[in-house]
Short mmCIF file of C-alpha atoms and ligand atoms in Angstrom, two decimals:
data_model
loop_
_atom_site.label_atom_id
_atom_site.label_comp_id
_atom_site.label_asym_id
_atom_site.label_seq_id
_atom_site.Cartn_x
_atom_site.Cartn_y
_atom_site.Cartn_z
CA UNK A 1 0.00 0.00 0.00
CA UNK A 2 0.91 3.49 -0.46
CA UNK A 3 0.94 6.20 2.35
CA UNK A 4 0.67 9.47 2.40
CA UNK A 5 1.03 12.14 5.21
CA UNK A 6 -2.37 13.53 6.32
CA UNK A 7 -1.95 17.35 5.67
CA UNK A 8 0.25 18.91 8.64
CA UNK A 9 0.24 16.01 10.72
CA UNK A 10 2.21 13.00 11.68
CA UNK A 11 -0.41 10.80 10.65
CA UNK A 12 0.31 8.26 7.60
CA UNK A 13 -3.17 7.34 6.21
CA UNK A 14 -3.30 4.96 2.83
CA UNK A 15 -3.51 6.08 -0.74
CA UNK A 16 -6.56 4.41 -0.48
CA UNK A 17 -9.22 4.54 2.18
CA UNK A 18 -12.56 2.34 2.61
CA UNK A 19 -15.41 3.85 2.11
CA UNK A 20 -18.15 1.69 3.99
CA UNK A 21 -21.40 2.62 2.24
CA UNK A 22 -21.28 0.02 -0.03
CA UNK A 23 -21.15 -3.26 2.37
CA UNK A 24 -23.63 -6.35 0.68
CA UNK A 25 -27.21 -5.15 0.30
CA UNK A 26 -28.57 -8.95 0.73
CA UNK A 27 -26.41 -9.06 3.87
CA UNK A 28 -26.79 -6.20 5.06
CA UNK A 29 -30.31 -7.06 4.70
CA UNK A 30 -30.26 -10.19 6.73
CA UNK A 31 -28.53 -8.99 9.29
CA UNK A 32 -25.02 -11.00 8.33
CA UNK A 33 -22.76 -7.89 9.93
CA UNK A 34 -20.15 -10.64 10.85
CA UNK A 35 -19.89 -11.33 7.29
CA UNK A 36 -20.27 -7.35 5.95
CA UNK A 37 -16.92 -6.84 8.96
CA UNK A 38 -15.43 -9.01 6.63
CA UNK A 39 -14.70 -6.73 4.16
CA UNK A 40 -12.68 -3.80 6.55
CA UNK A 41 -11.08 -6.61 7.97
CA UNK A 42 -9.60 -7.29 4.68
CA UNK A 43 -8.77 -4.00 3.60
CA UNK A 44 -6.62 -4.06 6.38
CA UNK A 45 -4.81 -6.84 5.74
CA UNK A 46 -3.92 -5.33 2.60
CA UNK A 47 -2.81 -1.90 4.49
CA UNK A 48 -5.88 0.35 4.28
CA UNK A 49 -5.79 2.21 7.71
CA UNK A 50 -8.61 5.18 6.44
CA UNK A 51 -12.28 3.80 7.10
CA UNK A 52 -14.87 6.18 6.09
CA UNK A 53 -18.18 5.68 7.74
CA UNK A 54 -21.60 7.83 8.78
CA UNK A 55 -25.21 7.22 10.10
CA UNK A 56 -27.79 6.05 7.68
CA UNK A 57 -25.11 4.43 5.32
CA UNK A 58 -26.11 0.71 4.07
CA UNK A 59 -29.85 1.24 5.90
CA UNK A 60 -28.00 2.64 8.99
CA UNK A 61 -25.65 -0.17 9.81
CA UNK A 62 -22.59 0.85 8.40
CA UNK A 63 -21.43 2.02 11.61
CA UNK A 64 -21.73 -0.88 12.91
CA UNK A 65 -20.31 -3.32 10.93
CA UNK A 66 -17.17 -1.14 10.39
CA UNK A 67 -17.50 -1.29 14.55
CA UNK A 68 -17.33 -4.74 14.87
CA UNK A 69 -14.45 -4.82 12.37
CA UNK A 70 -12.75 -2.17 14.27
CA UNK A 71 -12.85 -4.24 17.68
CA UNK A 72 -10.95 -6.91 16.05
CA UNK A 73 -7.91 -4.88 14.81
CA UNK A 74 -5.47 -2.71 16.75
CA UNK A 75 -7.51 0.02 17.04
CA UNK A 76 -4.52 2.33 17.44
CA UNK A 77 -3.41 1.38 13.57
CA UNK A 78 -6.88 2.34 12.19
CA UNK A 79 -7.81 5.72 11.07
CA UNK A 80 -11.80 5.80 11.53
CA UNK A 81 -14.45 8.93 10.73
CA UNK A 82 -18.07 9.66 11.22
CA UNK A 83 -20.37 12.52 10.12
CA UNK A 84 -23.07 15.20 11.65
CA UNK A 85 -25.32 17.25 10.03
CA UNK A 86 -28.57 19.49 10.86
CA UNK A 87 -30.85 17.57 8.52
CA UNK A 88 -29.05 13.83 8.75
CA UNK A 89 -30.93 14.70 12.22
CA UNK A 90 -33.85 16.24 10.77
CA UNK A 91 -33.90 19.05 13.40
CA UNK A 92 -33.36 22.66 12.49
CA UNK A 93 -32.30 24.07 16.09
CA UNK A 94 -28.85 24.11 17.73
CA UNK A 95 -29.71 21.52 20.19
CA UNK A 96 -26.32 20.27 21.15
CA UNK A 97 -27.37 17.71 23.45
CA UNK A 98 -29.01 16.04 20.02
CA UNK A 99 -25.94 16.00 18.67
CA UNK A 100 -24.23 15.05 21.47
CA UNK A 101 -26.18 11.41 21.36
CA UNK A 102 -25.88 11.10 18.03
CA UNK A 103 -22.17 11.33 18.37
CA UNK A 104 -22.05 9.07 21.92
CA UNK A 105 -24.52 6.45 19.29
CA UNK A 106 -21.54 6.42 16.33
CA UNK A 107 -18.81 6.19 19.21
CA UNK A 108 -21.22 2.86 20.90
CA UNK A 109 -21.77 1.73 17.25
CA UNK A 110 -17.87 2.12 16.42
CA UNK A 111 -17.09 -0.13 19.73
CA UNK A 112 -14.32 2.98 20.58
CA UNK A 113 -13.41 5.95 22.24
CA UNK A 114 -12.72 8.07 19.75
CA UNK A 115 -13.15 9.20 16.33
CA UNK A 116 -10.44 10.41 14.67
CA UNK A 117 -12.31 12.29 11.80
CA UNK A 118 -15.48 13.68 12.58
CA UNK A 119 -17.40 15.63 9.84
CA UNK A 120 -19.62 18.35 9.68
CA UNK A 121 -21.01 16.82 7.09
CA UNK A 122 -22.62 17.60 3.70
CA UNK A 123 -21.68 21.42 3.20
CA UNK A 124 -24.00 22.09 -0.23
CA UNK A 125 -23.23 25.49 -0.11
CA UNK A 126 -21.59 28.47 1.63
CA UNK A 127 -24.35 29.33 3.31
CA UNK A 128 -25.13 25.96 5.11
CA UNK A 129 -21.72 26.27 6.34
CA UNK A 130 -21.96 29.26 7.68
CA UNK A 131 -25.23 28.00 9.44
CA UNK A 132 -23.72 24.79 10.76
CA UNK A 133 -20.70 27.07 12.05
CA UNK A 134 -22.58 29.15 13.55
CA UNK A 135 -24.40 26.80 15.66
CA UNK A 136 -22.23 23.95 15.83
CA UNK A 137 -18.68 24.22 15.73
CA UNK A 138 -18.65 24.87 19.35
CA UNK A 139 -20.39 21.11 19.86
CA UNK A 140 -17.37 20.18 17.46
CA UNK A 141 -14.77 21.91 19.65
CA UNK A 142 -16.13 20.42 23.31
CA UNK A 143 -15.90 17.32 21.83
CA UNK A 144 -12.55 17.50 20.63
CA UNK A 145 -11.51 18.39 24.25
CA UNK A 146 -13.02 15.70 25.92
CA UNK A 147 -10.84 13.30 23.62
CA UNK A 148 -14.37 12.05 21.30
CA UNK A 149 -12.77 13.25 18.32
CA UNK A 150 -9.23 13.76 17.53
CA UNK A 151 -9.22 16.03 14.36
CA UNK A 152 -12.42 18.55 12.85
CA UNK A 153 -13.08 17.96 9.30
CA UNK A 154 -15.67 18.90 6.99
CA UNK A 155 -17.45 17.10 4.14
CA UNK A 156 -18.72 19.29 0.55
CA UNK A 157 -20.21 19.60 -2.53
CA UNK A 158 -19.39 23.25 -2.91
CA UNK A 159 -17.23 24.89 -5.67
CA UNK A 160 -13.43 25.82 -5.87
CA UNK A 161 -14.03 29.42 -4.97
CA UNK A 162 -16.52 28.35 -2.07
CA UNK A 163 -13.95 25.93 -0.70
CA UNK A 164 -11.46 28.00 -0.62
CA UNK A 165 -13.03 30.29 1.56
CA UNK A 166 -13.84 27.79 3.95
CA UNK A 167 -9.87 26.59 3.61
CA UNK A 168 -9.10 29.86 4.87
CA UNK A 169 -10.68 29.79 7.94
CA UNK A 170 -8.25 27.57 9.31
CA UNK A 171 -10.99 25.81 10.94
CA UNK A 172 -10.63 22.17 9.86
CA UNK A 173 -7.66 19.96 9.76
CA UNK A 174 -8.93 18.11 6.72
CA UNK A 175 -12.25 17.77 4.12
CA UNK A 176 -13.65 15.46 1.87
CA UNK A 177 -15.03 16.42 -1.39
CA UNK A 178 -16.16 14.56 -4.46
CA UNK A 179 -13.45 14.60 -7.38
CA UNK A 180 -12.75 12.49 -10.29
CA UNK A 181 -12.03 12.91 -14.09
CA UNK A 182 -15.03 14.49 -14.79
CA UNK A 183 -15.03 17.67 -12.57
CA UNK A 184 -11.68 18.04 -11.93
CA UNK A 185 -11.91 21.14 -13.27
CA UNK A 186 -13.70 23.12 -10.81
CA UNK A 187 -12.59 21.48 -7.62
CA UNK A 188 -8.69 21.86 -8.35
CA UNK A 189 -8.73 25.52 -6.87
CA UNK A 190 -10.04 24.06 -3.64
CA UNK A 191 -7.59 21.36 -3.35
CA UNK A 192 -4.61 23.41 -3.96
CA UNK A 193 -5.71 25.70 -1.51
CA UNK A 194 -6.38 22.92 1.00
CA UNK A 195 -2.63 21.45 0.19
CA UNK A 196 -1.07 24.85 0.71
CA UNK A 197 -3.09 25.52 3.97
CA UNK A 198 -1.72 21.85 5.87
CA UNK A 199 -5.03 20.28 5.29
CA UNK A 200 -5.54 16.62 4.34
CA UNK A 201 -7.85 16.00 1.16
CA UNK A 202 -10.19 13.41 1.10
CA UNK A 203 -11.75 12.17 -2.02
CA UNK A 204 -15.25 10.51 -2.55
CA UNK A 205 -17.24 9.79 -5.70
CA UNK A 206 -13.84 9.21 -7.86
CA UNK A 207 -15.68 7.00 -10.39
CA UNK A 208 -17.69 9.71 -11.29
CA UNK A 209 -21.10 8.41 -9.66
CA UNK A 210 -20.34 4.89 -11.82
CA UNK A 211 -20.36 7.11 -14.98
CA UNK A 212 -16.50 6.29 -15.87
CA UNK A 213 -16.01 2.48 -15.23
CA UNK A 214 -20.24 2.06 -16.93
CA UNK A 215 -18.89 3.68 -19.97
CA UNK A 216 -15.27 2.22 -20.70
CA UNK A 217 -14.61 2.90 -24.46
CA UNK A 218 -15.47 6.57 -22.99
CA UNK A 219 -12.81 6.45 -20.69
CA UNK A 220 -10.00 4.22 -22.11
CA UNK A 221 -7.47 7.20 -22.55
CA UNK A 222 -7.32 7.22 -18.89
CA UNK A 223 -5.85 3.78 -18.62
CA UNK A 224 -2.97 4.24 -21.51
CA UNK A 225 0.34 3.21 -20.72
CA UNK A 226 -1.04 1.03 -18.14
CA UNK A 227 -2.27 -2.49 -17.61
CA UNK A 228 -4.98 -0.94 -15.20
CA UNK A 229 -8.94 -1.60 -15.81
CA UNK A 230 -10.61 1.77 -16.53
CA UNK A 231 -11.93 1.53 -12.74
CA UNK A 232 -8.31 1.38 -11.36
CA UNK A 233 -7.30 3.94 -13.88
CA UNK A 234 -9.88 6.49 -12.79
CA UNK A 235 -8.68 5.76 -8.99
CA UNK A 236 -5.28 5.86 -9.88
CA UNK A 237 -5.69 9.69 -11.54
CA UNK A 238 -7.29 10.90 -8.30
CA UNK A 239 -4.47 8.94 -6.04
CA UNK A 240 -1.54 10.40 -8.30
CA UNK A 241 -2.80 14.32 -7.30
CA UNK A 242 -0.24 15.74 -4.78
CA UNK A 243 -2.51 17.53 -3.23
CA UNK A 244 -4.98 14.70 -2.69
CA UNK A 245 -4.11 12.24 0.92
CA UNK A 246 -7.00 9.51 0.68
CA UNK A 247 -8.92 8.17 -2.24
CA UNK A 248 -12.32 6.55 -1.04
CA UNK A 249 -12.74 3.43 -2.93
CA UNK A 250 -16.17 1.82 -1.79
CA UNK A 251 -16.26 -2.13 -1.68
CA UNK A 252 -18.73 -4.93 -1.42
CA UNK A 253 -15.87 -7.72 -2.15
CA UNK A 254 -12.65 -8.71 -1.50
CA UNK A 255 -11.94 -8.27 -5.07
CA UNK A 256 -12.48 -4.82 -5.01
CA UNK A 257 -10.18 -4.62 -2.38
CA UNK A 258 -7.50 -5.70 -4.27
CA UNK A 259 -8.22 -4.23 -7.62
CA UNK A 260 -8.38 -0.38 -5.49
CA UNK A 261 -4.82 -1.67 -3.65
CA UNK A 262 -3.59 -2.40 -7.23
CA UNK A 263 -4.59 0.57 -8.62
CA UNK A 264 -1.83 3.04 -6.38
CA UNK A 265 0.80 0.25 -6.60
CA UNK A 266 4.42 2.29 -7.06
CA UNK A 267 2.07 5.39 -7.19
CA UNK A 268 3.71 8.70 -8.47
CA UNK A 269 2.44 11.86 -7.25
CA UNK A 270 2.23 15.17 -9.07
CA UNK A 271 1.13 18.40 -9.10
CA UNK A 272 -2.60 19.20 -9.94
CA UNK A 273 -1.50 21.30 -12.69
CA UNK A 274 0.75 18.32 -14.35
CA UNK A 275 -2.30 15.84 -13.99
CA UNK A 276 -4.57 17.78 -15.41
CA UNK A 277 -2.36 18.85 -18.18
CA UNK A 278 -1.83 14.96 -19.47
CA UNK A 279 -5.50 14.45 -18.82
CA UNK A 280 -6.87 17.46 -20.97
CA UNK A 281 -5.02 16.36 -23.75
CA UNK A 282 -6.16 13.00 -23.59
CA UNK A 283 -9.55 13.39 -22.48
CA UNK A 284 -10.69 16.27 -25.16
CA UNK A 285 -12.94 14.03 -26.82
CA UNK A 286 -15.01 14.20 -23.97
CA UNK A 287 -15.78 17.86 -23.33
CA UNK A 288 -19.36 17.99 -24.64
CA UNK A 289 -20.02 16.22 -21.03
CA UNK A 290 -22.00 17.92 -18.31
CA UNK A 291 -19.73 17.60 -14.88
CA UNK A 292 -22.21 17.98 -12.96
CA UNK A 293 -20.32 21.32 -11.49
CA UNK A 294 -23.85 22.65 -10.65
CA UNK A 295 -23.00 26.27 -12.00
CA UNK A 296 -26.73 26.62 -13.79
CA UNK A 297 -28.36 26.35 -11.08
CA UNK A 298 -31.46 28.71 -10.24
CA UNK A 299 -33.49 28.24 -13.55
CA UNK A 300 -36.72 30.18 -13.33
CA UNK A 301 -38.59 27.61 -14.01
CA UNK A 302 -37.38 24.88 -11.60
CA UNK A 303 -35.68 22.78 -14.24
CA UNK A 304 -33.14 20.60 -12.57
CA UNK A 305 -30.53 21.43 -15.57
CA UNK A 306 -27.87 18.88 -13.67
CA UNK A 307 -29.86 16.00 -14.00
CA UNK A 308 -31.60 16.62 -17.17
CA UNK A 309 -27.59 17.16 -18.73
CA UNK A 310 -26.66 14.44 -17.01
CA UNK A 311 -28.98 12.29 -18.78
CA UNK A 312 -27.68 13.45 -21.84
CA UNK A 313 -24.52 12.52 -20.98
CA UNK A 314 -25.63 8.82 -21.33
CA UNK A 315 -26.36 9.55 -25.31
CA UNK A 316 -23.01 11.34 -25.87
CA UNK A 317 -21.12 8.23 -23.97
CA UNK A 318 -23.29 5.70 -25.45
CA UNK A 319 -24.51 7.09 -28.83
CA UNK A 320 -28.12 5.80 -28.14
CA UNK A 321 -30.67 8.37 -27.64
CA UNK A 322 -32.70 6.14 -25.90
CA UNK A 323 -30.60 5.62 -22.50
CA UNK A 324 -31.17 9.50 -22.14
CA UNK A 325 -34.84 8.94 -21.01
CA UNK A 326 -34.23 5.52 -19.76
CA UNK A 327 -31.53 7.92 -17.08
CA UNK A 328 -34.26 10.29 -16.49
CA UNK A 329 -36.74 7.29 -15.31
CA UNK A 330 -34.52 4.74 -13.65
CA UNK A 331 -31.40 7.14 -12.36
CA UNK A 332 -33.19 10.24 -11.57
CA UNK A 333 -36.98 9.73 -11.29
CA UNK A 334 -37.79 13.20 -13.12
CA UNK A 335 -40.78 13.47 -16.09
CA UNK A 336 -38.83 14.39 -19.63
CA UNK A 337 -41.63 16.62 -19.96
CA UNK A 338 -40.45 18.43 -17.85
CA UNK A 339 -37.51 19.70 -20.12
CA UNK A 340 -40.71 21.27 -22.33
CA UNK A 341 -41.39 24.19 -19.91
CA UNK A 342 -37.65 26.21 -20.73
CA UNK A 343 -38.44 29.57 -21.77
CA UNK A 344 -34.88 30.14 -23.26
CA UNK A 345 -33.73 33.02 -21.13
CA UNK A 346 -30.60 31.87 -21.27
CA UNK A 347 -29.53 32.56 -18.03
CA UNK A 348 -28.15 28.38 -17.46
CA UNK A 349 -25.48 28.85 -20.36
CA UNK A 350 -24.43 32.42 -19.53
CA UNK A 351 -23.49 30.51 -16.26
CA UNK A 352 -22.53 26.93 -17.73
CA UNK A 353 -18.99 25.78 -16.97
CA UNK A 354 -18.43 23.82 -20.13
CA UNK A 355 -20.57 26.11 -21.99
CA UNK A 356 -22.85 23.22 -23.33
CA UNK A 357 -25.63 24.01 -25.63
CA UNK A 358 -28.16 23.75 -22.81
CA UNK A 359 -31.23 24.65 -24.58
CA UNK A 360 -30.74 22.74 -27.83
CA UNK A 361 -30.00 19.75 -25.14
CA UNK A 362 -33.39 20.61 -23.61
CA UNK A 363 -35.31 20.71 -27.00
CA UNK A 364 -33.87 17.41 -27.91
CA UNK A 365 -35.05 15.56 -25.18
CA UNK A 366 -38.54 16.88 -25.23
CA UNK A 367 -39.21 16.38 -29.19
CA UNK A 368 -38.06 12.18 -27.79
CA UNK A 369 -40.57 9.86 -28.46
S1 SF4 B 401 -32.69 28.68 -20.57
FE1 SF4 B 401 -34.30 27.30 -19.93
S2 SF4 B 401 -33.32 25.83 -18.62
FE2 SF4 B 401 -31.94 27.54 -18.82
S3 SF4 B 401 -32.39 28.82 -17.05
FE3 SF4 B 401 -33.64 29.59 -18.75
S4 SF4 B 401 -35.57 28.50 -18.56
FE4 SF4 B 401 -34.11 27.41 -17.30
S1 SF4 B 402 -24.95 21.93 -17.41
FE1 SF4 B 402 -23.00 23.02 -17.27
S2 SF4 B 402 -23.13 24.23 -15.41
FE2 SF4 B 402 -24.79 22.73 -15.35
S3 SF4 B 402 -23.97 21.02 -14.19
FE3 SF4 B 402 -23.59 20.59 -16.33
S4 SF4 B 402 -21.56 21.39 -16.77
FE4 SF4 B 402 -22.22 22.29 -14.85
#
């Protein structure tokens, strides 16, 4: 396995780090947790020391199964997190002592004394930040005293710019984001900034939501000069960043263990810049894609322009127009029709990231059968 150093501390984390919300549904479903622990208790064989856990993951039991993994090893050579939010808790006031079960639950669920990466988690924007500082980085602080959690980190979906500004605060030793060779684009200010300010970067979502390994011919360039599988490939890009510490690879087997473990073997690590500079060159075919940045956002008429793009995205990577509608049913649950009700202002490709003919895309999928 390869290690790097967790921002500005002295802690070595792996390349790769297990994200738990993917443990066996069937198992999960019949209560075979023994057999779910499994799968931490291999990643640490093979020198994965990052687990990456909240409530509510795999129908609320991920924190335990990663728990009963986590009484078996030396807990001391495990680097576990959890997560808190106002809405994971469905309650809009400050109420600390709320929080303060929920976080006593995770610790009773983890079988341990600590956390060693707790989460405010889910930032969607600046201002729920600001909210959840506000009211709760105090609760965040207290517990960090009392020895509950050992290091304040934060979890986002928010933009470079956005980021950054919460990078500055100084506030957090670490964050996770979602990056991956789709959107590098607009997180890589964020990151940088993260780097440069001693924090340690955590990465979720670096398959692109399935998108890249679903879609292989897509993303072959991303595997030349390799003998990795497009999956490994796309893992190995995020792993190679300098500025990113821990890759989140989620696993249901042991095989996916080893195929994530493969992917950073003799990893090299570079400079955003340089990655993105081989990348762009070999991945220009592909810029017609929506990233899912969320930039057109706010359409006046309620269209959810992410989703409808993304669905689009599944005719440009496929070249059948048919798995554009069949994305809009099965992935997102949205009525094409839907797309019928833009009024062309405009405003979604005055803000659009990759500039993509929004509109036209709109008109196409409303005139399909
Ligand atoms: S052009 Fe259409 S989709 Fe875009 S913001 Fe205006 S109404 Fe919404
Ligand atoms: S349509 Fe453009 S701005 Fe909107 S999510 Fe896609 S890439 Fe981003």
């Amino acid at each position: 396995m390869y290690y790097k150093q967790y921002g500005n501390t002295d802690m070595k984390v792996s390349a790769i780090g297990l994200g738990t919300m993917r443990y066996d549904e069937e198992d999960i479903k019949a209560g075979r947790l023994e057999k779910c622990a499994e799968i931490p208790l291999y990643a640490f064989e093979k020198g994965i020391n990052y687990w990456d856990t909240a409530p509510f993951y795999c129908d609320d039991k991920s924190e335990i199964v990663t728990g009963i993994a986590l009484s078996q090893v030396d807990r001391k050579k495990v680097y576990v997190t959890s997560k808190t939010n106002f809405s994971t808790l469905e309650t809009e006031t400050p109420d600390r002592d709320v929080f303060r079960r929920r976080l006593e639950l995770s610790l009773d669920r983890l079988k341990t004394d600590y956390i060693d990466f707790y989460h405010m988690w889910c930032m969607l924007n600046l201002e729920s930040w600001e909210k959840h500082m506000e009211a709760l980085y105090g609760f965040f602080e207290e517990a960090k005293s009392e020895g509950l959690i050992r290091n304040i980190v934060f979890s986002s979906h928010m933009q470079g710019n956005d980021i950054e500004n919460v990078v500055e605060t100084g506030k957090f030793k670490g964050m996770l984001i979602g990056y991956n060779a789709l959107n590098y684009q607009f997180r890589q200010s964020g990151i940088r900034k993260a780097y440069e300010n001693g924090m340690g970067v955590v990465v979720m979502n670096p398959l692109g939501g399935g998108l890249i390994p679903q879609n292989p011919e897509a993303f072959f360039y991303l595997t030349e000069g390799t003998d990795l599988t497009v999956a490994q490939a796309a893992l190995r890009f995020v792993a190679s960043h300098r500025e990113i510490t821990v890759t989140l690879a989620g696993c249901t087997t042991k095989e996916q263990i080893d195929d994530a473990v493969k992917a950073v073997e003799g990893l090299v690590e570079e400079p955003a810049e340089t990655v993105a500079e081989r990348y762009n060159k070999k991945g220009k075919a592909l810029n017609n894609l929506c990233t899912g940045c969320g930039y057109c956002k706010g359409c006046p008429k309620g269209i959810e322009i992410p989703k409808f793009m993304d669905a689009y995205n599944q005719k440009i990577l496929t070249g059948k127009e048919e798995e554009i509608a069949k994305r809009l049913e099965n992935h997102w649950d949205i009525e094409k029709e839907i797309s019928g009700t833009c009024i062309a202002c405009g405003k979604c490709e005055r803000q659009c990231t990759q500039h993509l003919p929004i509109i036209e895309r709109l008109k196409e999928i409303h005139a399909l059968s």
